[in-house]
Coordinates of C-alpha atoms (C1' of nucleotides) in Angstrom, one line a residue:
Chain A
M307 CA -314.7 68.1 76.2
R308 CA -313.7 64.8 74.7
W309 CA -310.6 63.0 76.0
T310 CA -309.5 61.9 72.5
Q311 CA -309.4 65.6 71.4
S312 CA -307.6 67.0 74.3
L313 CA -303.9 66.0 74.1
I314 CA -303.8 64.1 77.4
A315 CA -300.9 61.7 77.7
T316 CA -300.5 59.9 81.0
L317 CA -297.3 57.9 81.8
R318 CA -297.1 54.7 83.7
D319 CA -293.6 55.5 84.9
A320 CA -292.2 58.8 86.0
P321 CA -289.0 60.1 84.3
Q322 CA -286.0 59.4 86.4
D323 CA -285.2 63.1 86.9
A324 CA -288.4 63.7 88.8
E325 CA -287.7 63.4 92.5
I326 CA -290.6 64.4 94.7
D327 CA -294.2 63.0 94.5
S328 CA -295.8 66.2 93.2
H329 CA -293.2 66.5 90.4
K330 CA -293.6 62.9 89.3
L331 CA -297.4 63.2 89.4
M332 CA -297.4 66.3 87.3
I333 CA -295.3 64.6 84.6
R334 CA -297.2 61.3 84.8
S335 CA -300.6 62.9 84.6
G336 CA -299.5 65.0 81.7
L337 CA -300.0 68.4 83.3
I338 CA -296.6 69.6 82.2
R339 CA -293.7 68.6 80.0
K340 CA -290.0 69.5 80.4
L341 CA -288.2 71.6 77.8
A342 CA -284.9 71.9 79.7
G343 CA -283.8 72.3 83.3
G344 CA -286.2 74.7 85.1
L345 CA -288.3 75.2 82.0
Y346 CA -291.6 73.6 81.5
T347 CA -294.5 73.6 79.0
F348 CA -298.0 73.6 80.4
M349 CA -300.1 71.1 78.6
P350 CA -303.9 71.7 78.2
L351 CA -304.7 70.0 81.5
G352 CA -302.1 71.8 83.5
L353 CA -303.0 75.1 82.0
R354 CA -306.6 74.7 83.0
V355 CA -305.5 74.4 86.6
L356 CA -303.2 77.4 86.3
H357 CA -306.1 79.5 84.9
K358 CA -308.3 78.5 87.8
I359 CA -305.8 79.5 90.4
E360 CA -305.2 82.8 88.6
A361 CA -309.0 83.4 88.6
I362 CA -309.1 83.0 92.3
V363 CA -306.2 85.3 92.8
R364 CA -307.8 87.9 90.6
Q365 CA -311.1 87.7 92.5
E366 CA -309.4 88.2 95.8
M367 CA -307.0 90.9 94.7
D368 CA -309.9 92.8 93.1
A369 CA -312.0 92.4 96.2
A370 CA -309.1 93.8 98.3
G371 CA -309.1 96.9 96.1
A372 CA -306.0 96.1 94.1
L373 CA -305.8 97.2 90.5
E374 CA -304.6 94.8 87.8
I375 CA -302.0 96.1 85.4
L376 CA -299.4 94.4 83.2
M377 CA -295.8 95.6 83.3
P378 CA -293.0 94.6 80.8
A379 CA -290.9 91.6 81.6
L380 CA -288.0 93.2 79.7
Q381 CA -286.6 96.1 81.5
P382 CA -283.9 98.7 81.2
A383 CA -280.9 98.0 83.5
E384 CA -280.8 101.7 84.4
L385 CA -283.9 101.2 86.7
W386 CA -282.1 98.6 88.6
E387 CA -279.0 100.7 89.0
R388 CA -281.2 103.4 90.7
S389 CA -282.3 101.0 93.4
G390 CA -278.8 99.5 93.7
R391 CA -280.1 96.0 92.9
Y392 CA -278.4 95.8 89.6
E393 CA -275.3 95.0 91.7
T394 CA -276.9 93.1 94.6
M395 CA -279.0 90.8 92.5
G396 CA -275.8 89.4 91.1
P397 CA -275.9 86.7 88.6
G398 CA -279.4 85.7 89.7
M399 CA -280.8 88.1 87.1
F400 CA -280.8 87.4 83.3
R401 CA -279.1 90.3 81.6
L402 CA -278.9 91.1 78.0
K403 CA -278.2 93.9 75.5
D404 CA -280.4 95.1 72.7
R405 CA -279.1 95.9 69.2
K406 CA -278.1 99.4 70.3
D407 CA -276.0 97.8 73.0
A408 CA -278.3 99.1 75.7
R409 CA -278.3 96.9 78.8
M410 CA -281.5 95.2 79.7
V411 CA -282.7 92.7 82.3
M412 CA -285.4 90.0 82.2
G413 CA -287.5 91.0 85.2
P414 CA -287.0 88.7 88.2
T415 CA -289.5 90.9 90.2
H416 CA -291.0 94.4 89.7
E417 CA -290.4 96.7 92.6
E418 CA -288.4 99.1 90.4
V419 CA -290.9 99.2 87.5
A420 CA -293.8 99.6 89.9
T421 CA -292.2 102.4 91.8
D422 CA -291.1 104.2 88.7
L423 CA -294.7 104.0 87.4
V424 CA -296.2 105.4 90.6
T425 CA -293.6 108.1 90.8
K426 CA -294.8 109.4 87.4
E427 CA -298.5 108.7 87.8
L428 CA -299.4 109.7 91.4
A429 CA -299.2 113.3 92.7
S430 CA -301.8 113.6 95.5
Y431 CA -302.7 111.9 98.7
R432 CA -306.2 111.8 97.3
Q433 CA -305.1 109.0 94.9
L434 CA -304.0 106.9 97.8
P435 CA -303.9 104.2 99.0
C436 CA -302.9 102.6 95.7
T437 CA -302.2 98.9 95.3
I438 CA -301.4 97.5 91.8
Y439 CA -300.9 93.9 90.9
Q440 CA -300.1 91.8 87.9
I441 CA -299.9 88.1 87.0
Q442 CA -296.8 87.6 84.9
T443 CA -293.9 85.4 84.0
K444 CA -290.7 86.1 86.0
F445 CA -287.2 85.1 85.1
R446 CA -284.5 84.1 87.5
D447 CA -281.2 82.5 86.7
E448 CA -281.5 80.0 89.6
I449 CA -278.3 78.4 90.8
R450 CA -280.1 75.2 90.9
P451 CA -283.6 74.7 89.5
R452 CA -285.3 71.8 91.2
F453 CA -288.4 69.8 91.8
G454 CA -290.2 70.8 88.6
L455 CA -292.1 74.0 89.1
M456 CA -290.9 74.4 92.7
R457 CA -287.8 76.3 91.7
A458 CA -287.8 77.2 88.0
K459 CA -285.9 79.6 85.8
E460 CA -289.1 80.9 84.5
F461 CA -292.3 81.0 86.6
I462 CA -295.6 82.7 87.0
M463 CA -296.0 85.1 89.8
K464 CA -298.7 87.3 91.1
D465 CA -296.9 90.4 92.3
A466 CA -298.6 93.4 94.0
Y467 CA -297.2 96.7 95.2
S468 CA -298.9 99.1 97.6
F469 CA -298.2 102.8 98.1
D470 CA -299.4 104.8 101.0
I471 CA -299.0 108.3 102.4
S472 CA -298.0 107.1 105.9
S473 CA -296.6 104.2 107.7
E474 CA -299.9 103.6 109.5
A475 CA -301.8 103.6 106.2
A476 CA -299.2 101.2 104.8
D477 CA -299.8 98.8 107.7
A478 CA -303.5 98.8 106.7
S479 CA -302.6 98.0 103.1
Y480 CA -300.3 95.2 104.3
Q481 CA -303.1 93.8 106.4
K482 CA -305.5 93.8 103.5
M483 CA -303.1 91.8 101.4
Y484 CA -302.3 89.4 104.3
D485 CA -306.0 88.7 104.7
A486 CA -306.5 88.3 100.9
Y487 CA -303.6 85.8 100.9
R488 CA -305.2 83.7 103.6
R489 CA -308.4 83.5 101.6
I490 CA -306.6 82.7 98.3
F491 CA -304.7 79.8 99.7
K492 CA -307.8 78.5 101.5
R493 CA -309.8 78.6 98.3
C494 CA -307.1 76.7 96.5
G495 CA -307.6 74.0 99.1
L496 CA -304.1 74.7 100.6
D497 CA -303.2 74.7 104.3
A498 CA -300.8 77.6 104.1
R499 CA -299.7 79.2 107.3
P500 CA -298.1 82.6 107.7
V501 CA -294.7 82.7 109.4
E502 CA -292.4 85.5 110.3
A503 CA -289.6 85.7 107.7
D504 CA -286.4 87.3 106.7
T505 CA -286.7 90.1 104.1
G506 CA -283.5 89.2 102.2
D507 CA -282.5 91.2 99.2
I508 CA -286.0 92.7 98.6
G509 CA -285.4 94.7 101.8
G510 CA -287.7 96.3 104.2
K511 CA -288.4 95.9 107.9
F512 CA -291.0 93.2 108.2
S513 CA -292.4 90.3 106.3
H514 CA -294.5 87.1 106.5
E515 CA -294.1 84.1 104.3
F516 CA -297.1 81.8 103.6
M517 CA -295.8 78.3 104.1
V518 CA -297.3 75.0 103.0
L519 CA -296.2 72.2 105.4
A520 CA -294.5 69.4 103.4
D521 CA -291.5 67.2 104.1
S522 CA -290.1 68.1 100.7
G523 CA -290.2 71.9 101.6
E524 CA -286.9 73.8 101.3
D525 CA -287.4 75.9 104.4
G526 CA -287.2 75.1 108.0
I527 CA -290.0 76.5 110.1
L528 CA -289.9 76.9 113.9
C529 CA -293.4 76.6 115.5
C530 CA -294.5 77.1 119.1
P531 CA -297.3 74.7 119.9
A532 CA -298.0 76.7 123.1
C533 CA -298.4 80.3 121.8
G534 CA -298.6 79.9 118.1
Y535 CA -295.3 81.7 117.3
A536 CA -294.1 80.6 113.8
A537 CA -291.0 81.8 112.0
N538 CA -288.7 80.7 109.2
Q539 CA -285.4 79.4 110.5
E540 CA -283.7 82.2 108.7
K541 CA -285.5 84.7 110.9
A542 CA -286.4 82.8 114.1
E543 CA -285.0 84.6 117.2
R544 CA -283.2 82.7 119.8
R545 CA -283.9 83.2 123.5
T546 CA -280.6 83.1 125.2
V547 CA -280.1 82.6 128.9
K548 CA -277.5 84.7 130.7
L549 CA -274.5 82.7 131.8
E550 CA -273.6 82.6 135.5
P551 CA -270.4 84.5 136.2
A552 CA -267.4 82.2 136.9
D553 CA -263.6 82.3 136.9
S554 CA -261.5 80.8 134.2
P555 CA -258.0 79.4 134.7
A556 CA -255.2 81.0 132.6
I557 CA -255.1 80.1 128.9
E558 CA -253.2 77.0 128.1
I559 CA -252.1 76.0 124.6
V560 CA -252.2 72.3 123.6
D561 CA -251.1 70.3 120.6
T562 CA -254.0 69.0 118.5
P563 CA -252.4 67.5 115.5
N564 CA -254.6 67.3 112.4
A565 CA -257.7 68.0 114.4
G566 CA -259.3 70.8 112.5
T567 CA -263.0 70.1 112.9
I568 CA -265.2 70.3 116.0
A569 CA -265.9 66.6 115.7
Q570 CA -262.2 65.7 115.5
I571 CA -261.1 68.0 118.3
S572 CA -263.9 67.1 120.7
A573 CA -263.0 63.5 120.3
F574 CA -259.3 64.2 120.7
L575 CA -259.7 66.4 123.8
K576 CA -262.6 64.4 125.1
A577 CA -264.7 67.6 125.4
K578 CA -268.3 68.3 124.4
P579 CA -268.9 70.4 121.2
K580 CA -270.7 73.0 123.2
Q581 CA -267.5 73.8 125.2
F582 CA -265.9 75.0 121.9
I583 CA -266.1 78.4 120.3
K584 CA -266.3 78.0 116.6
T585 CA -264.6 80.8 114.8
L586 CA -265.7 81.5 111.3
I587 CA -264.0 84.0 109.0
Y588 CA -266.3 85.8 106.6
L589 CA -265.9 88.5 103.9
A590 CA -268.4 91.2 104.6
D591 CA -268.4 93.5 101.6
A592 CA -265.0 92.0 100.9
K593 CA -263.6 92.8 104.3
P594 CA -262.7 90.0 106.7
I595 CA -264.6 89.6 109.9
A596 CA -264.9 86.8 112.5
A597 CA -268.1 85.3 113.7
L598 CA -268.1 83.3 116.9
V599 CA -270.7 80.6 117.7
P600 CA -270.9 77.7 120.2
G601 CA -269.4 74.5 118.8
D602 CA -272.7 72.7 118.8
R603 CA -274.5 75.4 116.8
D604 CA -274.7 76.6 113.2
L605 CA -274.2 80.2 112.3
N606 CA -277.2 81.8 110.6
E607 CA -275.8 83.9 107.8
H608 CA -279.1 85.9 107.4
K609 CA -278.8 87.2 110.9
L610 CA -275.1 88.0 110.5
K611 CA -275.8 89.9 107.3
R612 CA -278.7 91.8 108.8
L613 CA -276.5 92.7 111.8
L614 CA -273.6 93.9 109.7
N615 CA -275.9 95.7 107.2
V616 CA -273.7 94.8 104.2
R617 CA -274.4 94.0 100.6
T618 CA -272.5 90.8 100.3
L619 CA -271.5 88.2 102.9
E620 CA -269.6 85.1 102.0
L621 CA -267.4 82.6 103.8
A622 CA -263.8 83.7 103.3
P623 CA -261.7 81.6 100.9
D624 CA -259.0 79.4 102.5
E625 CA -256.2 81.8 101.6
T626 CA -257.8 84.7 103.4
V627 CA -258.5 82.6 106.5
E628 CA -254.9 81.4 106.6
Q629 CA -253.7 85.0 106.2
V630 CA -255.9 86.4 108.9
T631 CA -255.3 83.6 111.4
R632 CA -251.6 82.9 110.4
A633 CA -252.5 79.2 110.7
A634 CA -253.9 76.4 108.7
I635 CA -257.7 76.0 108.1
G636 CA -259.4 74.7 111.2
F637 CA -257.3 76.4 113.9
A638 CA -258.9 79.8 114.0
G639 CA -259.7 81.3 117.4
P640 CA -260.8 84.6 118.8
V641 CA -257.7 85.4 120.9
E642 CA -255.3 88.0 119.3
L643 CA -257.4 88.1 116.2
D644 CA -257.1 91.6 114.5
I645 CA -260.4 91.8 112.7
P646 CA -263.8 92.8 113.9
I647 CA -265.3 89.9 116.0
Y648 CA -269.0 89.3 116.3
A649 CA -270.1 86.7 118.8
D650 CA -273.3 84.9 119.4
A651 CA -275.3 86.3 122.4
S652 CA -275.1 82.9 124.1
L653 CA -271.3 83.4 124.4
E654 CA -271.6 86.6 126.4
G655 CA -269.8 85.9 129.7
A656 CA -268.4 82.6 128.4
V657 CA -265.6 81.1 130.5
D658 CA -263.4 78.1 130.2
R659 CA -264.0 77.5 126.5
I660 CA -261.8 75.9 123.8
A661 CA -261.0 77.4 120.5
G662 CA -258.3 77.3 117.8
A663 CA -255.0 78.9 118.9
N664 CA -254.4 80.6 115.5
Q665 CA -251.4 78.3 115.3
T666 CA -251.5 75.2 113.1
D667 CA -252.3 72.0 115.0
R668 CA -252.9 73.8 118.3
H669 CA -255.9 74.8 120.4
M670 CA -256.4 77.0 123.4
L671 CA -258.0 75.9 126.6
H672 CA -259.7 78.0 129.4
I673 CA -260.6 80.9 127.2
E674 CA -262.6 83.6 129.0
L675 CA -264.0 85.6 126.1
A676 CA -264.4 89.0 127.8
R677 CA -260.8 88.7 129.3
D678 CA -259.0 87.1 126.3
A679 CA -260.6 88.5 123.1
K680 CA -261.8 91.8 121.7
V681 CA -265.4 91.1 120.8
T682 CA -266.9 94.0 118.8
Q683 CA -270.5 93.0 119.4
Y684 CA -272.7 90.2 120.8
A685 CA -275.9 89.4 118.9
D686 CA -278.2 86.5 118.1
L687 CA -276.3 84.8 115.3
V688 CA -277.2 81.1 115.3
N689 CA -279.9 78.9 113.9
V690 CA -282.7 78.1 116.2
L691 CA -283.4 74.4 116.5
A692 CA -286.2 72.2 117.6
R693 CA -286.6 72.1 121.4
D694 CA -285.1 75.5 121.8
A695 CA -287.2 77.9 123.9
C696 CA -289.9 79.9 122.1
P697 CA -288.7 83.6 122.1
H698 CA -292.3 84.6 123.1
C699 CA -293.4 82.1 125.8
G700 CA -290.3 80.0 126.5
Q701 CA -292.0 76.6 125.6
P702 CA -290.0 74.2 123.5
L703 CA -290.3 74.9 119.7
E704 CA -291.0 72.3 117.0
M705 CA -289.3 72.3 113.6
K706 CA -291.2 71.6 110.4
R707 CA -290.5 71.9 106.7
G708 CA -292.4 74.2 104.4
I709 CA -292.9 75.3 100.8
E710 CA -293.0 79.1 100.5
V711 CA -296.0 79.9 98.3
G712 CA -296.4 83.6 99.1
H713 CA -294.5 86.4 100.8
V714 CA -295.7 89.8 102.0
F715 CA -293.3 92.6 102.8
K716 CA -293.5 95.9 104.5
L717 CA -290.8 97.7 102.5
G718 CA -290.9 101.1 104.0
T719 CA -289.3 103.7 101.8
K720 CA -286.3 101.7 100.4
Y721 CA -287.5 102.1 96.8
T722 CA -289.6 105.2 97.1
Q723 CA -286.6 107.1 98.4
A724 CA -284.4 105.9 95.6
F725 CA -287.0 106.9 93.1
Q726 CA -288.1 110.1 94.9
T727 CA -291.7 108.9 94.9
T728 CA -293.7 111.6 96.7
C729 CA -297.2 112.8 96.9
L730 CA -298.6 116.0 98.3
T731 CA -300.3 115.7 101.7
E732 CA -303.4 117.4 102.9
T733 CA -301.2 120.3 104.2
G734 CA -299.5 120.6 100.8
E735 CA -296.1 119.0 101.8
A736 CA -294.4 116.4 99.7
A737 CA -294.3 113.1 101.5
T738 CA -292.3 110.1 100.5
L739 CA -294.6 107.1 99.9
V740 CA -294.5 104.1 102.1
M741 CA -294.4 100.8 100.2
G742 CA -295.3 97.2 100.5
C743 CA -294.9 94.3 98.1
Y744 CA -296.6 91.0 97.9
G745 CA -295.9 87.9 95.9
I746 CA -297.6 84.6 95.2
G747 CA -295.8 81.9 93.2
I748 CA -298.7 80.8 91.0
T749 CA -296.9 77.9 89.4
R750 CA -295.4 76.9 92.7
T751 CA -298.8 77.0 94.4
L752 CA -300.1 74.6 91.8
Q753 CA -297.4 72.1 92.6
A754 CA -297.7 72.7 96.4
V755 CA -301.4 71.7 96.2
I756 CA -300.4 68.4 94.6
E757 CA -297.6 67.9 97.1
Q758 CA -300.1 68.4 99.9
S759 CA -303.0 66.5 98.3
H760 CA -302.3 63.1 96.7
D761 CA -302.3 59.4 97.5
K762 CA -300.7 56.3 96.0
D763 CA -303.1 56.4 93.0
G764 CA -302.5 60.0 92.0
I765 CA -303.5 63.6 92.6
I766 CA -306.5 64.6 94.6
W767 CA -307.6 68.0 93.3
P768 CA -309.7 70.4 95.3
A769 CA -312.8 71.1 93.3
S770 CA -311.9 74.8 93.1
I771 CA -308.9 74.2 90.9
A772 CA -309.3 70.8 89.3
P773 CA -308.6 70.6 85.6
Y774 CA -312.1 69.4 85.2
S775 CA -314.5 69.0 88.1
V776 CA -316.0 65.9 86.6
A777 CA -314.6 63.0 84.5
I778 CA -317.3 61.0 82.6
L779 CA -315.9 57.6 81.9
L780 CA -317.7 56.2 78.8
L781 CA -316.9 52.6 79.2
D782 CA -318.6 51.4 76.0
P783 CA -318.0 54.1 73.4
A784 CA -319.3 51.9 70.6
D785 CA -322.6 51.4 72.3
A786 CA -325.1 54.0 71.1
A787 CA -327.1 54.2 74.3
S788 CA -324.1 54.6 76.5
S789 CA -322.6 57.2 74.2
Q790 CA -325.8 59.2 74.1
A791 CA -326.2 59.1 77.9
A792 CA -322.6 60.4 78.3
S793 CA -323.4 63.3 76.0
Q794 CA -326.6 64.0 77.7
I795 CA -324.8 64.2 81.1
E796 CA -322.0 66.3 79.6
N797 CA -324.5 68.8 78.2
A798 CA -326.6 69.0 81.3
L799 CA -323.5 69.7 83.4
A800 CA -322.3 72.4 81.0
E801 CA -325.7 74.1 81.4
A802 CA -325.2 74.0 85.1
G803 CA -321.8 75.6 84.7
I804 CA -319.9 72.4 85.7
D805 CA -316.9 71.5 83.5
A806 CA -316.5 67.9 82.5
I807 CA -314.4 65.7 80.3
V808 CA -315.7 62.6 78.6
D809 CA -313.2 59.7 78.4
D810 CA -314.3 58.4 75.0
R811 CA -311.2 56.4 74.3
E812 CA -311.4 52.8 73.1
E813 CA -309.6 51.6 76.2
R814 CA -310.5 48.9 78.7
P815 CA -312.2 50.1 81.8
G816 CA -309.2 49.5 84.0
V817 CA -307.1 52.0 82.0
K818 CA -309.8 54.7 82.4
F819 CA -310.2 54.1 86.1
K820 CA -306.4 54.3 86.6
D821 CA -306.1 57.5 84.6
A822 CA -309.0 59.2 86.3
D823 CA -307.5 58.5 89.7
L824 CA -304.0 59.6 88.5
I825 CA -305.2 62.9 87.2
G826 CA -307.4 63.2 90.2
F827 CA -310.8 64.6 89.0
P828 CA -312.9 65.3 92.1
I829 CA -315.9 63.5 90.8
R830 CA -316.1 60.5 88.5
I831 CA -319.2 59.4 86.6
V832 CA -319.2 56.0 85.0
V833 CA -321.5 55.4 82.1
G834 CA -321.7 52.0 80.3
A835 CA -324.0 49.3 79.1
K836 CA -323.7 47.7 82.5
S837 CA -324.5 50.8 84.5
L838 CA -327.4 51.7 82.2
A839 CA -328.8 48.2 82.6
K840 CA -328.7 48.8 86.4
G841 CA -330.6 52.0 85.9
G842 CA -328.2 54.9 85.3
A843 CA -324.7 56.2 85.9
E844 CA -322.4 55.6 88.8
I845 CA -321.1 58.7 90.7
K846 CA -318.0 58.5 92.8
V847 CA -316.0 61.0 94.7
R848 CA -312.2 60.7 94.2
T849 CA -311.5 60.2 98.0
V850 CA -314.5 58.0 98.7
K851 CA -314.4 54.3 98.0
D852 CA -318.0 53.6 97.2
S853 CA -320.1 54.9 94.3
S854 CA -323.8 55.5 94.0
L855 CA -326.1 54.7 91.1
V856 CA -328.1 57.6 89.9
P857 CA -330.6 57.8 87.0
V858 CA -329.1 59.7 84.1
E859 CA -331.4 62.7 84.2
Q860 CA -330.7 63.2 87.9
V861 CA -326.9 63.2 87.5
P862 CA -326.3 67.0 87.3
A863 CA -328.2 67.7 90.5
A864 CA -326.3 65.0 92.3
V865 CA -323.0 66.3 91.0
A866 CA -323.8 69.9 92.0
D867 CA -324.7 68.7 95.4
L868 CA -321.4 66.7 95.8
L869 CA -319.3 69.6 94.4
A870 CA -320.7 71.8 97.1
H871 CA -319.1 69.5 99.7
V872 CA -315.7 68.5 98.3
Chain B
rC366 C1' -269.0 77.2 92.1
rG367 C1' -267.8 72.9 95.9
rG368 C1' -269.3 67.5 96.8
rA369 C1' -272.0 62.9 94.6
rG370 C1' -274.3 60.4 90.6
rC371 C1' -276.5 59.7 85.7
rG372 C1' -276.8 60.3 80.0
rU373 C1' -278.5 53.5 75.4
rA374 C1' -286.1 54.1 71.1
rG375 C1' -291.4 58.7 73.6
rC376 C1' -291.0 56.7 79.2
rG377 C1' -288.6 53.0 82.6
rC378 C1' -284.3 50.0 82.2
rA379 C1' -280.3 45.8 80.7
rG380 C1' -275.8 45.5 78.0
rC381 C1' -270.1 48.4 79.7
rC382 C1' -266.3 45.2 84.4
rU383 C1' -263.9 41.0 80.4
rG384 C1' -264.2 45.4 72.9
rG385 C1' -266.8 41.6 68.0
rU386 C1' -274.8 41.5 64.7
rA387 C1' -277.9 47.2 69.9
rG388 C1' -281.7 44.4 73.5
rC389 C1' -286.1 44.0 77.2
rG390 C1' -290.8 46.1 79.5
rC391 C1' -294.3 50.0 78.8
rG392 C1' -296.2 53.2 75.0
rU393 C1' -297.2 53.9 69.4
rU394 C1' -299.2 51.6 64.3
rU395 C1' -302.0 47.3 61.9
rG396 C1' -304.9 42.8 62.3
rG397 C1' -307.4 39.4 65.6
rU398 C1' -309.4 37.6 70.4
rU399 C1' -311.0 40.1 74.8
rC400 C1' -313.7 43.9 77.7
rG401 C1' -316.0 47.0 85.2
rG402 C1' -309.4 48.5 88.2
rG403 C1' -303.1 49.6 83.8
rA404 C1' -305.7 42.2 78.9
rC405 C1' -303.7 38.5 75.3
rC406 C1' -301.8 36.8 70.4
rA407 C1' -299.4 38.1 65.8
rA408 C1' -296.9 41.6 62.8
rA409 C1' -294.5 46.5 62.4
rA410 C1' -292.4 51.3 63.0
rG411 C1' -289.0 53.7 66.1
rG412 C1' -281.6 54.4 67.8
rU413 C1' -276.0 60.1 65.5
rC414 C1' -275.8 54.4 72.3
rG415 C1' -275.2 63.0 74.9
rA416 C1' -271.0 65.5 71.6
rG417 C1' -266.0 65.6 69.8
rG418 C1' -261.3 63.4 69.8
rG419 C1' -258.0 59.1 70.8
rU420 C1' -256.4 53.7 71.3
rU421 C1' -257.7 49.3 68.2
rC422 C1' -258.5 45.1 62.6
rA423 C1' -262.9 46.4 65.4
rA424 C1' -265.7 51.0 70.6
rA425 C1' -272.3 51.7 73.6
rU426 C1' -268.0 49.1 76.1
rC427 C1' -261.2 51.3 77.2
rC428 C1' -258.7 56.7 77.5
rC429 C1' -259.1 62.3 77.1
rU430 C1' -262.0 66.8 76.5
rC431 C1' -266.6 69.1 76.4
rC432 C1' -272.0 69.3 76.9
rG433 C1' -276.6 68.2 79.3
rC434 C1' -279.4 66.3 83.5
rU435 C1' -280.3 65.0 88.8
rC436 C1' -279.1 65.0 94.1
rC437 C1' -276.6 67.7 98.8
rG438 C1' -274.9 73.3 100.0
rA439 C1' -275.3 79.0 98.9
rC440 C1' -280.1 81.9 96.0
rC441 C1' -285.8 82.4 96.3
rA442 C1' -292.3 83.0 94.7

RNA sequence: CGGAGCGUAGCGCAGCCUGGUAGCGCGUUUGGUUCGGGACCAAAAGGUCGAGGGUUCAAAUCCCUCCGCUCCGACCA
């Protein structure tokens, strides 16, 4: 391929709306162009990378026994009503009507369509296990698209769905996908580690996310250096230590004018934040409940939502809080509160604590939770932080940031029950199928590779997914001998199955070097009058400083050798 | 939706406070000199100053409304 024929436009400056390195580099190197917020066009170079990632995914999926299909992106709303997600997905789903006024959705994911398909197609245990997958564009009306391809309104996902006759068989299917995912990310040159995760709206009992460690990642990950435990902060369990029994003096109510936040009150009362009981009022399926956490801790809404098993959970609006507590915002407390109260496990047996008095500008001292409040249930409700004890081995945890590139779920029968997906067993009984679902954000993976693999000069592509494995810089395009040598190398590489691009632009060498580094081709071959005079072409690996001079006819062999090692 | 900020040439920016001919760098086109790590000279093209309304003799600049984009939070591959 000739550079002058391939619509490559590199930029010296990044657009001001690009924030993180990978996003800037994708724009600068001309991989993608923005159409609107969260919507991007893949330019020829970017598309080549995308195709290479997809090829790896297909190989590994096929090797794991999954069958590729292609489902419609446009789907009838009725399917989503059957699973109950038409409601729970909320405004995150693009909804529209056709000309007959039938309600449709643009598929954000395909559990419903896949389950419907299998319900109709499979009848016997002999056809199981069955795992289907597709690579397709998904649509999500993200609240806030960001960081280029990281969170887009339209993105490409590989989604797979497994169906099994039993829970044990489903576990085996899950394990197969889990293993395939490890291989896929490894082949893409990514260091992606599996961590325990929250299942969220997809549902199910168990899941792992594949996380790429990066400071720009949107998720917090707790890792135990001692035993290897790793979990998303949404999911990470807290190990709580039982409190020693102690007596608490009688409750005392004190004036705390205008001190509605923990920071203000702790300064005012000269007490540590951990002595406070933070009382948060939530609407769980529109009904008010209270959640109690220590003053120095943040509530984890995912944990609360899982505990309550509700469809919606949101912080109550100010009016509701004032109505429930009969006081201004900031003075809520657990004593004489007439709504269900859920308290963090670390508060079980808490004595001599401080909380709002449910009276404006007043707090209560010496609260003994068991004595003074009606706690409905104690449970793990707070975010785990760095230096907390590992739930498995008790050693201090570390906190890292990660980009979620894949997610595997054990769904159980959530969807197959709703769709009455059954097969006949060996004994002739109808059994509800056990399901798993598995996603890889293809476009996000592409960007995650860049985020994890770049330097000050540009992208450093792993050879497996580079837009071209080799860039041949033709420094003297007007010189017949140079031009001929470049073509000779290009053709020989093509015969060896190695893709290369020839920079045949009438540009000064410096420009070509800069662009080659920016785009990040794994191997660079320089051909010019000067190199030919010295006896051949110069071969250089992107990450290595020095180059080596190789006679033109020996270049393909040398390149093949290098590619095997980068 | 809550909080913060930004919209001026393809990209990066100045001009706005204090109203008066729309500018700079990069990129693009043409000609020339250069030519191994983003060259130089000369000429040129390229603008509804996000949109609408208002104030004014006069608005990129002041006022109002709307739209778009980005960042922090809730959503997620």
